[in-house]
Coordinates of N, CA, C and O in Angstrom, one line a residue:
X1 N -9.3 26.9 -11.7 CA -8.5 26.8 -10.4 C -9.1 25.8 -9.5 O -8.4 25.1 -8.8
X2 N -10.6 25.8 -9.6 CA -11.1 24.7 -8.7 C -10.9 23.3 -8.9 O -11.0 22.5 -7.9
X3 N -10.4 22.8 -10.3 CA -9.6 21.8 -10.6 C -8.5 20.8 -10.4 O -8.3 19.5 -10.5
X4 N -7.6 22.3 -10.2 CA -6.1 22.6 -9.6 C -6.3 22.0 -8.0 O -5.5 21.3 -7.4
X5 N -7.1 22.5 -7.7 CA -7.3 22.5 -5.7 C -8.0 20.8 -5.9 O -7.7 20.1 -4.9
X6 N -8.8 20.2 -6.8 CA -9.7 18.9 -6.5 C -8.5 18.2 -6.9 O -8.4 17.4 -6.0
X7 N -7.6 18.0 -7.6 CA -6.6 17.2 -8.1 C -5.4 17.4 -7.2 O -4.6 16.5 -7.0
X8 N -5.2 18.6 -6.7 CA -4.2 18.5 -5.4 C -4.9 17.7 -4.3 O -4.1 16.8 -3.9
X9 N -6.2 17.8 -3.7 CA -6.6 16.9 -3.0 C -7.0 15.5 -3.0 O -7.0 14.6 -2.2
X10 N -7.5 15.6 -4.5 CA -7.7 14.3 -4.6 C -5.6 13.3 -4.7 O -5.4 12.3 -4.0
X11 N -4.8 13.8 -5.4 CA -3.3 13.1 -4.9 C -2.8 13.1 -3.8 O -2.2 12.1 -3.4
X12 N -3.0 14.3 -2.7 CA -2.5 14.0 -1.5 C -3.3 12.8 -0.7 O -2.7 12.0 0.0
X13 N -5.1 13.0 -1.0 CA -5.3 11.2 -0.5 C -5.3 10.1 -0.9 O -5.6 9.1 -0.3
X14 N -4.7 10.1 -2.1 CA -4.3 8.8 -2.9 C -2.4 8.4 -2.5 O -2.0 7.3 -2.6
X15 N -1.6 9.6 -2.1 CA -0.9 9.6 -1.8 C -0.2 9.1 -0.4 O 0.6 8.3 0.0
X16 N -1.0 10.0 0.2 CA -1.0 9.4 2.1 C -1.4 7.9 2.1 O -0.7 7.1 2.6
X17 N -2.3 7.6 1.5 CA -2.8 6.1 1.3 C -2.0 5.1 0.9 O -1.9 4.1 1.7
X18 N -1.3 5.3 -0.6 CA -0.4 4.2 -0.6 C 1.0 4.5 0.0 O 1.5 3.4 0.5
X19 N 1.7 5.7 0.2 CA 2.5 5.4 1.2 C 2.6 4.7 2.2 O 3.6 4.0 2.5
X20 N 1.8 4.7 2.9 CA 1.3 3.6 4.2 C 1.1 2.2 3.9 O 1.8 1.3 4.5
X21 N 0.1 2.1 2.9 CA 0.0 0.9 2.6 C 1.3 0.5 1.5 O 2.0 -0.3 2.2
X22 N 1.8 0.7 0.3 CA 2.7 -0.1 -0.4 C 4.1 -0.1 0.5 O 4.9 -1.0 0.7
X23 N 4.1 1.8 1.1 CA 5.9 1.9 1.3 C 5.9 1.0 2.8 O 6.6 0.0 3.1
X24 N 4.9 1.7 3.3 CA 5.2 1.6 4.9 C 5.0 -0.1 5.2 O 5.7 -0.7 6.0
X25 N 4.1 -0.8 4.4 CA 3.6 -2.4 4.9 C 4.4 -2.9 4.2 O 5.3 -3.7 4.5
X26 N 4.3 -2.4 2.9 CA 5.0 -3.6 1.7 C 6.0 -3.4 1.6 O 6.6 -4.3 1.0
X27 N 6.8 -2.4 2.0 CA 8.5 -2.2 1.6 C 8.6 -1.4 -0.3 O 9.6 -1.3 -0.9
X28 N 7.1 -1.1 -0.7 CA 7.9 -0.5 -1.8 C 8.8 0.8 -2.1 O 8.9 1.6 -1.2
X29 N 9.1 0.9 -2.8 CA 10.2 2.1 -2.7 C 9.1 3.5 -2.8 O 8.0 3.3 -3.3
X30 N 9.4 4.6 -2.3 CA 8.9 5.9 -2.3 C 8.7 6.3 -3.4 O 7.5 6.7 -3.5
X31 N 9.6 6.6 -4.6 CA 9.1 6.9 -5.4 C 8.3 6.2 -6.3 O 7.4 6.9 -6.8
X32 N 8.4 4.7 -6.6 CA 7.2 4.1 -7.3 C 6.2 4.6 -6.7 O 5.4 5.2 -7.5
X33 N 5.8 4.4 -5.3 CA 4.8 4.8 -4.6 C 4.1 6.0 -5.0 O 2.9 6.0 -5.0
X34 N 5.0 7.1 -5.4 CA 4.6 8.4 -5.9 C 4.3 8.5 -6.9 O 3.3 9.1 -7.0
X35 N 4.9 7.8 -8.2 CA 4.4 7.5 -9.3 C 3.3 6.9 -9.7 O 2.6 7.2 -10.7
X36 N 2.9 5.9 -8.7 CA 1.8 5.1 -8.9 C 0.5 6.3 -8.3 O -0.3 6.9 -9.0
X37 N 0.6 6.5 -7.2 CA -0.4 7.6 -6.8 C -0.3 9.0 -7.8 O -1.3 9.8 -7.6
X38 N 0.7 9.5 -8.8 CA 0.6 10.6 -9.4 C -0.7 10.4 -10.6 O -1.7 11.0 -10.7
X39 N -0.1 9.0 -11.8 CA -1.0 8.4 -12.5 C -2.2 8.6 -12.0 O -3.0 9.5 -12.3
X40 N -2.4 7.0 -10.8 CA -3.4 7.1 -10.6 C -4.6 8.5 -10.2 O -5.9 8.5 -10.3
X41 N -3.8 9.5 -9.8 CA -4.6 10.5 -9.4 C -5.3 10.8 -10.9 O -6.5 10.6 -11.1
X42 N -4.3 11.3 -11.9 CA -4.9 11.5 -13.1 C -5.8 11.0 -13.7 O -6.9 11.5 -14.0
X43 N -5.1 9.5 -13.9 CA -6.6 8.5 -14.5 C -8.1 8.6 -13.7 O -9.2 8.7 -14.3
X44 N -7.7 8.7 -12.2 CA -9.2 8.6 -11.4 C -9.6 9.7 -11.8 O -10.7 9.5 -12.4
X45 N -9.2 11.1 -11.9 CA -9.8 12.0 -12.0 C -10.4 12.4 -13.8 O -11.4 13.1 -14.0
X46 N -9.9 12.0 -14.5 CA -10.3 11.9 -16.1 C -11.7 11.0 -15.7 O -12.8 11.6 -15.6
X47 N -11.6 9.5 -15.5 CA -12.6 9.0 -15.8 C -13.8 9.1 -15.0 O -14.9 9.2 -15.5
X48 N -13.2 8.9 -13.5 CA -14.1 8.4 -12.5 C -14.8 10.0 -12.1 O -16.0 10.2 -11.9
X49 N -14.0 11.0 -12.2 CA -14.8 12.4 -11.5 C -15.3 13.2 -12.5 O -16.4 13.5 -12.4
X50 N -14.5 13.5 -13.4 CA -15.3 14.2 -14.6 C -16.1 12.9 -15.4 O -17.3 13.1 -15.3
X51 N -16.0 12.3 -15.8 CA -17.1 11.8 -16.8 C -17.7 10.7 -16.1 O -18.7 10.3 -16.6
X52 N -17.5 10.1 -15.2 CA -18.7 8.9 -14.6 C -19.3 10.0 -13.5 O -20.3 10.5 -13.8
X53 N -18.7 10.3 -12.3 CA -19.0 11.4 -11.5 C -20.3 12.3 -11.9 O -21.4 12.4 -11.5
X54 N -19.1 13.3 -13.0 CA -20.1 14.5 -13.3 C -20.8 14.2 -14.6 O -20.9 15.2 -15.3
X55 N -21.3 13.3 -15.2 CA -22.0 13.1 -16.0 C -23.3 11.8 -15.3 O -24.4 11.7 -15.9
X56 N -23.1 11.3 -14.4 CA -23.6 10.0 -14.6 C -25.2 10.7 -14.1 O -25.6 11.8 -14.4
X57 N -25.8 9.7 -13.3 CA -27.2 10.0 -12.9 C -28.1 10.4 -14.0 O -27.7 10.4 -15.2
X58 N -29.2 10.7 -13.4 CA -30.5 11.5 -14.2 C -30.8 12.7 -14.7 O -31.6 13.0 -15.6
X59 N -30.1 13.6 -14.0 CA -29.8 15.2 -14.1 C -30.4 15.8 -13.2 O -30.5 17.0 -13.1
X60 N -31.0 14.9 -12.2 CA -32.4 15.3 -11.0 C -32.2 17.0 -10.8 O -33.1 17.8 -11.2
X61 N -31.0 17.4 -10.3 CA -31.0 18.5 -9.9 C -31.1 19.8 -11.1 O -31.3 21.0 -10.9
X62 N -30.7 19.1 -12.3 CA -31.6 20.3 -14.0 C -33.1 19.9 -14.0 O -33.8 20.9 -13.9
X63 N -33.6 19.1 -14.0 CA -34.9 18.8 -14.6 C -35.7 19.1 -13.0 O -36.6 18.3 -12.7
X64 N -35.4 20.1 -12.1 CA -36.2 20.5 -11.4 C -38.0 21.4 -11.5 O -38.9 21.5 -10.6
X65 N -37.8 21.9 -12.6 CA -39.2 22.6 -13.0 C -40.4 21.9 -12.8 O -40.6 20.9 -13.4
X66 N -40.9 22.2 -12.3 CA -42.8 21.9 -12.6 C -43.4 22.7 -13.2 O -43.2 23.9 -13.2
X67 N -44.4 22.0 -13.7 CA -45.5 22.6 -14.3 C -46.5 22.7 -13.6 O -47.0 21.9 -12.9
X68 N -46.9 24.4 -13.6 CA -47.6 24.6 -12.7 C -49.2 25.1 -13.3 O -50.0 26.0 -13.1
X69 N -49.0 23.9 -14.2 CA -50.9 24.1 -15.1 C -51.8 24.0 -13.9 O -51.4 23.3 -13.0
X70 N -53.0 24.6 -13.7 CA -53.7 24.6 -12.4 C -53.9 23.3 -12.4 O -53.6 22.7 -11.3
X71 N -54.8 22.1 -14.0 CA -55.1 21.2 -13.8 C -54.6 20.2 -12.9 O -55.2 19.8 -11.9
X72 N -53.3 19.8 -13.3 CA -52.1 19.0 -13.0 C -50.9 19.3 -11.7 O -50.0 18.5 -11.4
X73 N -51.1 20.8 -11.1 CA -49.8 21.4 -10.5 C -49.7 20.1 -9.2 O -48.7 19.6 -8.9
X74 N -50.9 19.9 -8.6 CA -51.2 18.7 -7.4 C -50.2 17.4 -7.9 O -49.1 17.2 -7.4
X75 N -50.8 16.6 -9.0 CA -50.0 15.3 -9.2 C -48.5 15.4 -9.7 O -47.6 14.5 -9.4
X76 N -48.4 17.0 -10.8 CA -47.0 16.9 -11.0 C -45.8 17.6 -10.3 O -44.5 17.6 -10.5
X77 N -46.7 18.4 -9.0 CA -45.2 18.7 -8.1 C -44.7 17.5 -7.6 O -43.4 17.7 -7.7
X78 N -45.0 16.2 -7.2 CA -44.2 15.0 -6.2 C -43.8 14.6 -7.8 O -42.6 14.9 -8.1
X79 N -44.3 14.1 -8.6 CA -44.4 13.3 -9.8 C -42.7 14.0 -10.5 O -41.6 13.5 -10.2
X80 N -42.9 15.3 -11.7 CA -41.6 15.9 -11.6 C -40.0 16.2 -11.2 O -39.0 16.1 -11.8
X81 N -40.4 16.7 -10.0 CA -39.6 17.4 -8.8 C -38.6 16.5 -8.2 O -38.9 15.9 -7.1
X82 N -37.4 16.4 -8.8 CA -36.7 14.8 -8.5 C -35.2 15.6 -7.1 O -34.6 16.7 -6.9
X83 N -35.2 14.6 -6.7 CA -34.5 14.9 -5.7 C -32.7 15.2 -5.9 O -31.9 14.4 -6.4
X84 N -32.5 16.3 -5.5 CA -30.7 16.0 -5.9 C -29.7 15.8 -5.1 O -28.5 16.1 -5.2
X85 N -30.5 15.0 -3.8 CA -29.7 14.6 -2.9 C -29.4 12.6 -3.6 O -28.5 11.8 -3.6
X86 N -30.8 12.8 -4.2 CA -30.7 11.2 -4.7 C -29.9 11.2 -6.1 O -29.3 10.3 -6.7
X87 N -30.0 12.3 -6.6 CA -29.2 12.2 -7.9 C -27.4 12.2 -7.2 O -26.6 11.3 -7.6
X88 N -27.2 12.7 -6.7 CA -26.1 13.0 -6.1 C -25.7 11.7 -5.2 O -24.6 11.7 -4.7
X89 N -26.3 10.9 -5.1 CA -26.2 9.7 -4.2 C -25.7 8.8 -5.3 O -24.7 8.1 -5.1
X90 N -26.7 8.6 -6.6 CA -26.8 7.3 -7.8 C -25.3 7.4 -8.1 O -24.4 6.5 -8.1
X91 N -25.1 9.3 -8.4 CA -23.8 9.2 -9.1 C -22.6 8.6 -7.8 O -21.9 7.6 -7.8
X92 N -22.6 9.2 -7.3 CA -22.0 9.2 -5.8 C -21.4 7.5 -5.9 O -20.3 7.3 -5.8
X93 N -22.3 6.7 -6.1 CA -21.9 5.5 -5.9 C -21.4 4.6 -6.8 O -20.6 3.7 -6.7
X94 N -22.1 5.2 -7.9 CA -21.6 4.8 -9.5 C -19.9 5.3 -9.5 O -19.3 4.3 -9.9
X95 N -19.3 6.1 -9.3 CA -17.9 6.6 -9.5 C -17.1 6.3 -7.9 O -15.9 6.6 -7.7
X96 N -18.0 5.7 -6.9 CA -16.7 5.2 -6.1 C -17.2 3.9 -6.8 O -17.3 4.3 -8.0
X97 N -17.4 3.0 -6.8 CA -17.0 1.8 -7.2 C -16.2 1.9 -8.4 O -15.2 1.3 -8.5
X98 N -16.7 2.9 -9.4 CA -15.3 2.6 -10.6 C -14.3 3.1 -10.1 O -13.3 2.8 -10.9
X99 N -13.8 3.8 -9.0 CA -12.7 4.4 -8.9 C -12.1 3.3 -8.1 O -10.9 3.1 -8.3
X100 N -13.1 2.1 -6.9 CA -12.1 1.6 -6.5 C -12.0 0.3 -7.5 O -12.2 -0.6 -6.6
X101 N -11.9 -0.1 -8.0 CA -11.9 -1.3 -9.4 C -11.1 0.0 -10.1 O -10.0 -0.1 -9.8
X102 N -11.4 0.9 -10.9 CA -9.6 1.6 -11.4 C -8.6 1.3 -10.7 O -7.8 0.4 -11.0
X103 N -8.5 2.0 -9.1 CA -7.5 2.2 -8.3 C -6.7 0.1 -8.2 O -5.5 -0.3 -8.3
X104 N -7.6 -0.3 -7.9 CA -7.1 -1.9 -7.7 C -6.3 -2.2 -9.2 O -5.1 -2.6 -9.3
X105 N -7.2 -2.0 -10.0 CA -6.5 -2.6 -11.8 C -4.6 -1.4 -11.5 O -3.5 -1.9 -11.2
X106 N -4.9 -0.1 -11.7 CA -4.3 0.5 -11.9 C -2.8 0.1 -11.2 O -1.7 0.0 -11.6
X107 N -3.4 -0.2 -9.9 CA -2.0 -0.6 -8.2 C -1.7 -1.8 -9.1 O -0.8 -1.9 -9.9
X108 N -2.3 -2.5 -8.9 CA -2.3 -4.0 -9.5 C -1.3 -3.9 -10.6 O -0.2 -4.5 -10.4
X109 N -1.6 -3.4 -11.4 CA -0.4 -4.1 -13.1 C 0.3 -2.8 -12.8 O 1.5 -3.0 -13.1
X110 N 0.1 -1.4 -12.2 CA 1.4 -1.0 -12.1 C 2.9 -1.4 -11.3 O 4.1 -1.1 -11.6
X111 N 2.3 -2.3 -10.0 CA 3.1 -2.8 -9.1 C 3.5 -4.1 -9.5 O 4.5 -4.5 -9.0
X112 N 2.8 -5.1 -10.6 CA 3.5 -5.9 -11.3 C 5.0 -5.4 -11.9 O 6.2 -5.6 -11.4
X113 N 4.6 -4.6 -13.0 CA 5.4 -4.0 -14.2 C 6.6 -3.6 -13.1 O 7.7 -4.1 -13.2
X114 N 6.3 -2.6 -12.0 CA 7.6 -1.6 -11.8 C 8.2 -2.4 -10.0 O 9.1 -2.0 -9.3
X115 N 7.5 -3.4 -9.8 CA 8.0 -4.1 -8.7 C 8.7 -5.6 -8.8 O 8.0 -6.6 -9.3
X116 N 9.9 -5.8 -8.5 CA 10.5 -6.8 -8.7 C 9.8 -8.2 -7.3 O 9.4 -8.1 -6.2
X117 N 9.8 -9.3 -8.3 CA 9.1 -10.1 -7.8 C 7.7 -9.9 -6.9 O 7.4 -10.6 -5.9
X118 N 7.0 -9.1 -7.2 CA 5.8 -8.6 -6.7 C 4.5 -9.7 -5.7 O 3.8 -9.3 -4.7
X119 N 4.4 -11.2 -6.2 CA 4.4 -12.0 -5.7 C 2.6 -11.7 -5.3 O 2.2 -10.7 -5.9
X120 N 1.7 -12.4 -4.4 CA 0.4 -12.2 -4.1 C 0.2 -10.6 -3.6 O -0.8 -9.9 -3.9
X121 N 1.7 -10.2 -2.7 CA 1.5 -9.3 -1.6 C 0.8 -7.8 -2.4 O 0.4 -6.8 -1.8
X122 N 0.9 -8.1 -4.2 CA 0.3 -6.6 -5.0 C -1.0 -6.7 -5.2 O -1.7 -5.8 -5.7
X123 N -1.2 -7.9 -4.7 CA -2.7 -8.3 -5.2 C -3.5 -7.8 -3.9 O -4.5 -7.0 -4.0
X124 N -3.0 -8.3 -2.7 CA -3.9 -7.8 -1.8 C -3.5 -6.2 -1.1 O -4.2 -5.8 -0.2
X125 N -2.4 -5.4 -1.5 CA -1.8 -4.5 -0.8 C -3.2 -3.5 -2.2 O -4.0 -3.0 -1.5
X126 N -3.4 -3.3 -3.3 CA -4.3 -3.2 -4.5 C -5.5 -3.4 -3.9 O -6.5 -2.6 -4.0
X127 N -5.5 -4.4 -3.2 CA -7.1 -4.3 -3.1 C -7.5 -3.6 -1.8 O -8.7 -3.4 -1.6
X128 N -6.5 -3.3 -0.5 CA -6.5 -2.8 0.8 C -6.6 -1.3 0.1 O -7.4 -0.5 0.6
X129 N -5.9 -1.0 -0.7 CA -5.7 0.3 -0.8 C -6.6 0.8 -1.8 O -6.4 2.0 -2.1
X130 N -7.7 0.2 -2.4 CA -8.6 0.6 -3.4 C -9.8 1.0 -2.3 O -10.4 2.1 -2.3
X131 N -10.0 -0.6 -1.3 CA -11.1 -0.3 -0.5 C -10.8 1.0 0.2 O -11.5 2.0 0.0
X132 N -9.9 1.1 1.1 CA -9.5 2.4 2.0 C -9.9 3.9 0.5 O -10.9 4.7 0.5
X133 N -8.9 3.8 -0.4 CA -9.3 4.8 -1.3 C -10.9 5.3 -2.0 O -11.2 6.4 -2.4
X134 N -11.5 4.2 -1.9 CA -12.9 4.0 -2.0 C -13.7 4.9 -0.9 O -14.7 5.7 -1.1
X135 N -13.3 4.6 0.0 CA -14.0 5.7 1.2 C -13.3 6.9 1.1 O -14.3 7.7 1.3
X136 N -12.7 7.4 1.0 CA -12.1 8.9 0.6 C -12.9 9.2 -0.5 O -13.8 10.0 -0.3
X137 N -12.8 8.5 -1.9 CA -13.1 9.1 -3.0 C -15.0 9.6 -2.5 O -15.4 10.6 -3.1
X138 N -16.0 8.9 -1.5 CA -16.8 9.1 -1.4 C -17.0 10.3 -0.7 O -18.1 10.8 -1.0
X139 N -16.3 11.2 0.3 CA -16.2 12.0 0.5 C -15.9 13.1 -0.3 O -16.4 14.2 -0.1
X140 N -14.6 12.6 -1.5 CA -14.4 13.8 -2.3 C -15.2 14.2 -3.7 O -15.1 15.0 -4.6
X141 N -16.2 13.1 -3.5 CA -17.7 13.7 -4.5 C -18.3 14.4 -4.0 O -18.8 15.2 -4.9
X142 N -18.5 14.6 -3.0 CA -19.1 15.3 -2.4 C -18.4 16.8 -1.8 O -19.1 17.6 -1.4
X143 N -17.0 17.0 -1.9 CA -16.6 18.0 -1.9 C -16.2 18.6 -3.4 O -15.7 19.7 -3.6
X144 N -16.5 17.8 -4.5 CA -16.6 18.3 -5.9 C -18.2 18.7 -6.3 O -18.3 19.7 -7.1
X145 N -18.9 18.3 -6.0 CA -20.0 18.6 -5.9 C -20.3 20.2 -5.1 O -21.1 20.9 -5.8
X146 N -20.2 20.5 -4.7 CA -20.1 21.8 -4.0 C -19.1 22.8 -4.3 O -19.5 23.9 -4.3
X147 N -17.5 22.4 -4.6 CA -16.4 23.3 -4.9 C -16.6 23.4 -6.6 O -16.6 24.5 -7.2
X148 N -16.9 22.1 -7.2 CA -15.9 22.3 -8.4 C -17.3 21.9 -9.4 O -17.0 22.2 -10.6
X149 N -18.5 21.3 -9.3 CA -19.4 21.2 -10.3 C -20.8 21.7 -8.9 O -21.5 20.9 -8.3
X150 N -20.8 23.3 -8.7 CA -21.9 23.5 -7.9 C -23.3 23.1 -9.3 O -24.2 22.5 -8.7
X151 N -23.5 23.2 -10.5 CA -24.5 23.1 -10.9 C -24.9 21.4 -10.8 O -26.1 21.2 -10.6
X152 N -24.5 20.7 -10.9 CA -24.8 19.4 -10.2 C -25.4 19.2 -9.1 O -26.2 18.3 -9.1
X153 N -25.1 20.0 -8.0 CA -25.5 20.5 -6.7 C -26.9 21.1 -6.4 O -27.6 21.0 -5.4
X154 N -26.9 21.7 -7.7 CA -28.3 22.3 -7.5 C -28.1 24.1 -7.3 O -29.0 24.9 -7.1
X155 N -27.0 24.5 -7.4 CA -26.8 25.6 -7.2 C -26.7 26.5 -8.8 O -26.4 26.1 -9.9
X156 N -27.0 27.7 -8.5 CA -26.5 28.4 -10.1 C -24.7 28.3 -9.9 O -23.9 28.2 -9.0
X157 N -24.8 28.5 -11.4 CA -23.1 28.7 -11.4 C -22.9 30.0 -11.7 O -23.4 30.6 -12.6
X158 N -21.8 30.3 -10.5 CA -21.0 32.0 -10.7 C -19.7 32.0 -11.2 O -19.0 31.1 -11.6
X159 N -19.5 32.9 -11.2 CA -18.0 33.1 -12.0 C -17.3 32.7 -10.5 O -16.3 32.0 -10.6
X160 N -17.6 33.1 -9.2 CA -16.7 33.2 -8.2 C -16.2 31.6 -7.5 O -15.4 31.2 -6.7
X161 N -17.4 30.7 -8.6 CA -17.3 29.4 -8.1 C -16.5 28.8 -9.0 O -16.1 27.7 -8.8
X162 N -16.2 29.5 -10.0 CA -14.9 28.7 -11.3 C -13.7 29.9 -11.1 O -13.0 30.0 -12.2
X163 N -13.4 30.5 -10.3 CA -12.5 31.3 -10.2 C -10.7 30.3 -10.0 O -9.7 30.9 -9.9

């Protein structure tokens, strides 16, 4: 269900976004518009959120344990003990950039193909609307991180958090 709710949020801001930018600036039609944001939601969320997202980094927040041999516990608490604010950052940045380079490729040859005479104006309306989508998608790592992969987070996982 938590999936259901990150992929409804994540299309309504991909959605608000190019409406403004393709319908409202560029004149494209509404429904391409919706189409192009329905895909795109899909594609970003296959590649950029589940598998670069929630795979990428170090695993900082699993590989939490120390060894707490008396010899060693001094050098290997800082040494070990990796941060998952910074793991959550690597990835964090690793999957907005691919999402905004998806999102641009994706606007880009989709607004070629299904826009008549498309001209420069797909090239830069693709790249306004990747950058702006770029700053969203960094926010909604961070609300997938907490809703929808708490073990990334650092949290145990419950049944009431995949409900």
């Amino acid at each position: 269900m938590n999936h259901i709710k990150a992929l409804i949020v994540k299309f309504l801001m991909i959605a608000v976004v190019l409406l403004i930018i393709l319908t409202v600036i560029y004149d494209v039609e509404i429904e391409k518009t919706l189409l192009i944001s329905l895909l795109l939601t899909l594609i970003a969320y296959v590649l950029g959120d589940l598998m670069i997202f929630r795979k990428a980094g170090d695993g900082a927040s699993n590989k939490q344990s120390v060894t707490r041999d008396s010899k060693n516990y001094a050098s290997n608490t800082h040494s070990d003990a990796r941060d998952p604010y910074e793991d959550h950052k690597k990835r964090n940045m690793m999957a907005t950039i691919a999402d905004i380079l998806l999102t641009f490729f994706v606007i880009w040859i989709m607004g070629e193909s299904m826009i008549k005479n498309p001209g420069d104006d797909i090239i830069q309306a693709a790249l306004i609307s990747a950058l702006i989508i770029g700053v969203g998608e960094w926010f909604f790592h961070k609300y997938l991180d907490k809703s929808v992969f708490p073990e990334k987070d650092g949290q145990a996982v419950t049944n009431k958090s995949h409900r």
